[in-house]
mmCIF file of C-alpha atoms in Angstrom:
data_model
loop_
_atom_site.group_PDB
_atom_site.id
_atom_site.type_symbol
_atom_site.label_atom_id
_atom_site.label_comp_id
_atom_site.label_asym_id
_atom_site.label_seq_id
_atom_site.Cartn_x
_atom_site.Cartn_y
_atom_site.Cartn_z
ATOM 1 C CA MET A 1 1.183 -0.432 7.195
ATOM 2 C CA LYS A 2 -1.957 -0.467 8.990
ATOM 3 C CA PHE A 3 -3.534 2.672 10.351
ATOM 4 C CA PRO A 4 -4.677 3.345 13.827
ATOM 5 C CA ASN A 5 -8.440 3.312 14.579
ATOM 6 C CA VAL A 6 -9.352 7.348 14.271
ATOM 7 C CA ASP A 7 -12.809 7.010 13.184
ATOM 8 C CA PHE A 8 -14.321 8.332 16.557
ATOM 9 C CA LEU A 9 -16.824 10.980 14.463
ATOM 10 C CA LYS A 10 -18.632 7.808 13.828
ATOM 11 C CA PRO A 11 -22.064 8.535 14.479
ATOM 12 C CA GLU A 12 -22.436 6.015 17.029
ATOM 13 C CA ASN A 13 -19.740 7.831 18.698
ATOM 14 C CA LEU A 14 -21.121 11.249 18.593
ATOM 15 C CA ASP A 15 -24.472 9.666 20.400
ATOM 16 C CA PHE A 16 -23.267 11.352 23.563
ATOM 17 C CA LEU A 17 -24.224 14.672 22.615
ATOM 18 C CA ASN A 18 -27.922 13.665 22.452
ATOM 19 C CA GLY A 19 -27.583 13.071 26.106
ATOM 20 C CA LEU A 20 -25.843 15.805 27.433
ATOM 21 C CA SER A 21 -27.522 17.809 30.038
ATOM 22 C CA LEU A 22 -27.382 20.420 32.355
ATOM 23 C CA THR A 23 -29.907 18.516 35.047
ATOM 24 C CA SER A 24 -27.863 15.857 35.378
ATOM 25 C CA PRO A 25 -24.231 16.587 33.840
ATOM 26 C CA SER A 26 -22.000 13.703 32.747
ATOM 27 C CA TRP A 27 -17.911 13.261 32.642
ATOM 28 C CA ASP A 28 -18.457 13.908 28.959
ATOM 29 C CA LEU A 29 -20.413 17.366 29.142
ATOM 30 C CA PHE A 30 -17.536 18.452 32.696
ATOM 31 C CA ILE A 31 -14.964 17.723 29.838
ATOM 32 C CA LEU A 32 -16.223 19.241 26.992
ATOM 33 C CA LEU A 33 -17.169 22.322 29.218
ATOM 34 C CA PHE A 34 -13.759 22.604 30.668
ATOM 35 C CA PHE A 35 -12.010 22.085 27.025
ATOM 36 C CA ILE A 36 -14.295 24.922 25.647
ATOM 37 C CA ILE A 37 -13.824 27.796 28.645
ATOM 38 C CA ALA A 38 -10.410 26.808 29.642
ATOM 39 C CA VAL A 39 -9.533 27.185 25.408
ATOM 40 C CA PHE A 40 -10.830 30.494 25.959
ATOM 41 C CA ILE A 41 -10.158 32.174 29.141
ATOM 42 C CA TYR A 42 -6.968 30.583 30.057
ATOM 43 C CA GLY A 43 -5.389 30.596 26.499
ATOM 44 C CA PHE A 44 -6.169 34.571 25.784
ATOM 45 C CA SER A 45 -5.000 35.473 29.321
ATOM 46 C CA LEU A 46 -1.548 34.005 29.457
ATOM 47 C CA GLY A 47 -0.450 34.217 25.514
ATOM 48 C CA ARG A 48 1.564 32.375 23.108
ATOM 49 C CA ASN A 49 4.639 32.807 25.089
ATOM 50 C CA ARG A 50 3.740 31.715 28.042
ATOM 51 C CA ILE A 51 1.715 29.041 26.846
ATOM 52 C CA VAL A 52 4.823 27.730 25.013
ATOM 53 C CA VAL A 53 6.877 27.444 28.347
ATOM 54 C CA ILE A 54 3.745 25.844 29.791
ATOM 55 C CA LEU A 55 4.061 22.992 27.332
ATOM 56 C CA VAL A 56 7.403 22.696 27.996
ATOM 57 C CA ALA A 57 7.056 22.312 31.761
ATOM 58 C CA ILE A 58 3.980 19.763 30.706
ATOM 59 C CA TYR A 59 6.461 17.526 28.667
ATOM 60 C CA MET A 60 9.015 17.624 31.596
ATOM 61 C CA ALA A 61 6.690 16.860 34.171
ATOM 62 C CA LEU A 62 5.121 14.460 32.525
ATOM 63 C CA ALA A 63 8.580 12.352 31.650
ATOM 64 C CA VAL A 64 9.182 12.727 35.318
ATOM 65 C CA VAL A 65 5.686 11.010 37.119
ATOM 66 C CA ASN A 66 6.119 8.439 34.462
ATOM 67 C CA THR A 67 9.484 7.565 35.160
ATOM 68 C CA ALA A 68 9.444 8.026 38.939
ATOM 69 C CA PRO A 69 9.985 4.207 40.248
ATOM 70 C CA PHE A 70 8.152 5.057 43.870
ATOM 71 C CA ILE A 71 4.806 5.794 42.191
ATOM 72 C CA ASP A 72 4.203 2.602 41.050
ATOM 73 C CA ASP A 73 5.812 1.196 44.117
ATOM 74 C CA TRP A 74 3.749 2.896 46.344
ATOM 75 C CA VAL A 75 0.957 1.138 44.315
ATOM 76 C CA LYS A 76 1.816 -1.943 44.322
ATOM 77 C CA LYS A 77 2.665 -2.454 48.077
ATOM 78 C CA ALA A 78 -0.874 -0.960 48.839
ATOM 79 C CA GLU A 79 -3.366 -3.244 48.829
ATOM 80 C CA SER A 80 -6.048 -1.176 49.761
ATOM 81 C CA ILE A 81 -5.554 1.796 47.645
ATOM 82 C CA GLU A 82 -8.504 2.515 45.449
ATOM 83 C CA VAL A 83 -8.754 4.197 41.687
ATOM 84 C CA GLY A 84 -9.406 7.438 42.934
ATOM 85 C CA GLN A 85 -6.737 7.402 45.301
ATOM 86 C CA ILE A 86 -3.911 6.279 42.612
ATOM 87 C CA PHE A 87 -5.529 8.977 39.963
ATOM 88 C CA VAL A 88 -5.510 11.707 42.326
ATOM 89 C CA PHE A 89 -1.991 10.962 43.468
ATOM 90 C CA LYS A 90 -0.318 11.002 40.116
ATOM 91 C CA LEU A 91 -2.101 13.997 39.157
ATOM 92 C CA GLY A 92 -1.204 15.955 42.132
ATOM 93 C CA PHE A 93 2.214 14.731 41.968
ATOM 94 C CA PHE A 94 2.193 15.775 38.180
ATOM 95 C CA LEU A 95 0.607 19.262 39.324
ATOM 96 C CA LEU A 96 2.932 19.703 42.002
ATOM 97 C CA THR A 97 6.019 18.885 39.553
ATOM 98 C CA PHE A 98 4.558 20.809 36.874
ATOM 99 C CA ALA A 99 4.061 24.050 38.843
ATOM 100 C CA LEU A 100 7.437 23.805 40.454
ATOM 101 C CA LEU A 101 9.035 23.422 36.922
ATOM 102 C CA PHE A 102 6.988 26.497 35.624
ATOM 103 C CA PHE A 103 8.243 28.713 38.266
ATOM 104 C CA LEU A 104 11.512 28.275 38.191
ATOM 105 C CA PHE A 105 11.647 28.504 34.233
ATOM 106 C CA GLY A 106 9.853 31.916 34.658
ATOM 107 C CA ARG A 107 12.531 32.933 36.407
ATOM 108 C CA SER A 108 15.252 31.811 34.411
ATOM 109 C CA SER A 109 16.585 32.594 31.038
ATOM 110 C CA LEU A 110 14.495 29.499 29.578
ATOM 111 C CA LEU A 111 11.671 31.805 28.912
ATOM 112 C CA HIS A 112 13.592 34.200 26.747
ATOM 113 C CA SER A 113 15.193 31.374 24.942
ATOM 114 C CA ILE A 114 12.435 29.650 24.079
ATOM 115 C CA THR A 115 9.947 31.826 22.890
ATOM 116 C CA GLY A 116 11.968 35.077 21.551
ATOM 117 C CA HIS A 117 10.678 37.061 24.045
ATOM 118 C CA GLU A 118 10.970 40.468 22.245
ATOM 119 C CA ARG A 119 8.346 38.642 19.479
ATOM 120 C CA ARG A 120 4.978 37.932 20.738
ATOM 121 C CA GLY A 121 3.821 35.748 17.940
ATOM 122 C CA ALA A 122 0.895 35.919 16.014
ATOM 123 C CA TRP A 123 -2.831 36.786 17.463
ATOM 124 C CA TRP A 124 -4.354 33.303 15.714
ATOM 125 C CA GLN A 125 -1.442 31.162 17.230
ATOM 126 C CA VAL A 126 -3.227 31.669 20.865
ATOM 127 C CA PRO A 127 -6.185 29.559 20.051
ATOM 128 C CA ILE A 128 -4.108 27.020 18.073
ATOM 129 C CA PHE A 129 -1.828 26.662 20.978
ATOM 130 C CA SER A 130 -4.316 26.646 24.039
ATOM 131 C CA VAL A 131 -6.463 23.971 21.834
ATOM 132 C CA LEU A 132 -3.286 22.002 22.146
ATOM 133 C CA HIS A 133 -1.872 22.883 25.354
ATOM 134 C CA ILE A 134 -5.779 21.943 26.904
ATOM 135 C CA GLY A 135 -6.089 18.481 25.033
ATOM 136 C CA LEU A 136 -2.454 17.717 25.731
ATOM 137 C CA LEU A 137 -3.800 18.308 30.072
ATOM 138 C CA LEU A 138 -6.774 16.538 29.509
ATOM 139 C CA SER A 139 -5.064 13.422 27.595
ATOM 140 C CA ILE A 140 -2.310 13.396 30.392
ATOM 141 C CA ALA A 141 -5.057 13.393 33.401
ATOM 142 C CA LEU A 142 -7.430 10.526 31.953
ATOM 143 C CA SER A 143 -3.807 8.857 31.053
ATOM 144 C CA PHE A 144 -3.425 8.026 34.761
ATOM 145 C CA LEU A 145 -6.976 6.636 35.354
ATOM 146 C CA PRO A 146 -6.788 2.580 35.065
ATOM 147 C CA ALA A 147 -8.795 1.606 31.533
ATOM 148 C CA ASP A 148 -11.730 0.179 33.143
ATOM 149 C CA SER A 149 -12.598 3.660 34.591
ATOM 150 C CA LEU A 150 -12.634 5.243 31.235
ATOM 151 C CA LEU A 151 -15.626 3.170 30.607
ATOM 152 C CA VAL A 152 -17.870 5.980 31.876
ATOM 153 C CA LEU A 153 -16.847 8.292 29.180
ATOM 154 C CA SER A 154 -18.768 8.308 25.811
ATOM 155 C CA PRO A 155 -16.763 6.130 23.153
ATOM 156 C CA PHE A 156 -16.372 9.794 21.539
ATOM 157 C CA THR A 157 -14.487 11.143 24.967
ATOM 158 C CA ARG A 158 -12.493 8.128 24.988
ATOM 159 C CA GLU A 159 -11.317 8.219 21.522
ATOM 160 C CA LEU A 160 -10.470 11.910 21.455
ATOM 161 C CA PHE A 161 -8.514 11.959 24.521
ATOM 162 C CA ALA A 162 -7.917 8.860 25.820
ATOM 163 C CA SER A 163 -6.717 6.193 23.035
ATOM 164 C CA ASP A 164 -3.619 5.462 22.279
ATOM 165 C CA ILE A 165 -3.517 7.337 18.753
ATOM 166 C CA ALA A 166 -5.156 10.555 20.614
ATOM 167 C CA ARG A 167 -2.581 10.428 23.169
ATOM 168 C CA PHE A 168 -0.414 10.374 20.556
ATOM 169 C CA ILE A 169 -1.633 13.099 18.633
ATOM 170 C CA TRP A 170 -1.671 15.083 21.789
ATOM 171 C CA ILE A 171 1.780 15.077 22.571
ATOM 172 C CA THR A 172 3.266 15.420 19.170
ATOM 173 C CA ALA A 173 1.420 18.060 17.925
ATOM 174 C CA PRO A 174 2.072 20.664 20.343
ATOM 175 C CA ILE A 175 5.532 19.978 19.261
ATOM 176 C CA GLY A 176 4.871 20.448 15.595
ATOM 177 C CA ALA A 177 3.272 23.777 16.103
ATOM 178 C CA MET A 178 5.957 25.012 17.899
ATOM 179 C CA ILE A 179 8.723 23.608 15.511
ATOM 180 C CA ILE A 180 5.960 24.734 12.373
ATOM 181 C CA LEU A 181 4.274 28.212 13.681
ATOM 182 C CA PRO A 182 6.811 30.885 13.191
ATOM 183 C CA GLU A 183 7.901 33.195 16.310
#
């Protein structure tokens, strides 16, 4: 059995850390700052139960976007569409679907049945679910870009969020956490 390449922590892949600069910010710096800020502010303001419901809405929105036939049809028919427009359309459709599902779930009994609303979960679960949630969102957003557009990112960022194994891990890790971590 051959294991996938997960050696994104090799020294040459970490060279991007030397190039991070606030005077000339790169996409890697933007992604890193977004990840850190979002994990703390977003995660602790929402709490574990809301994050779990958001994760369920993210999975459903991803399933809808990945199986919507009109997105690929639209892209194939329009010859003058640029990469940025495809990315914005897919990301916008994903976010709209996600927001609609989250709004509907918040008003339904699904919130109570998924999270066991009476129990709030341990405080230490919040940062775990926050990291998994934000990592999943970044991985999904980057998956909407064509492979050649990802070349502007450092190898570290590509391996951590955009590689096939990274996408698999970011999609399955929250599911594992929801199963393993107690309510």
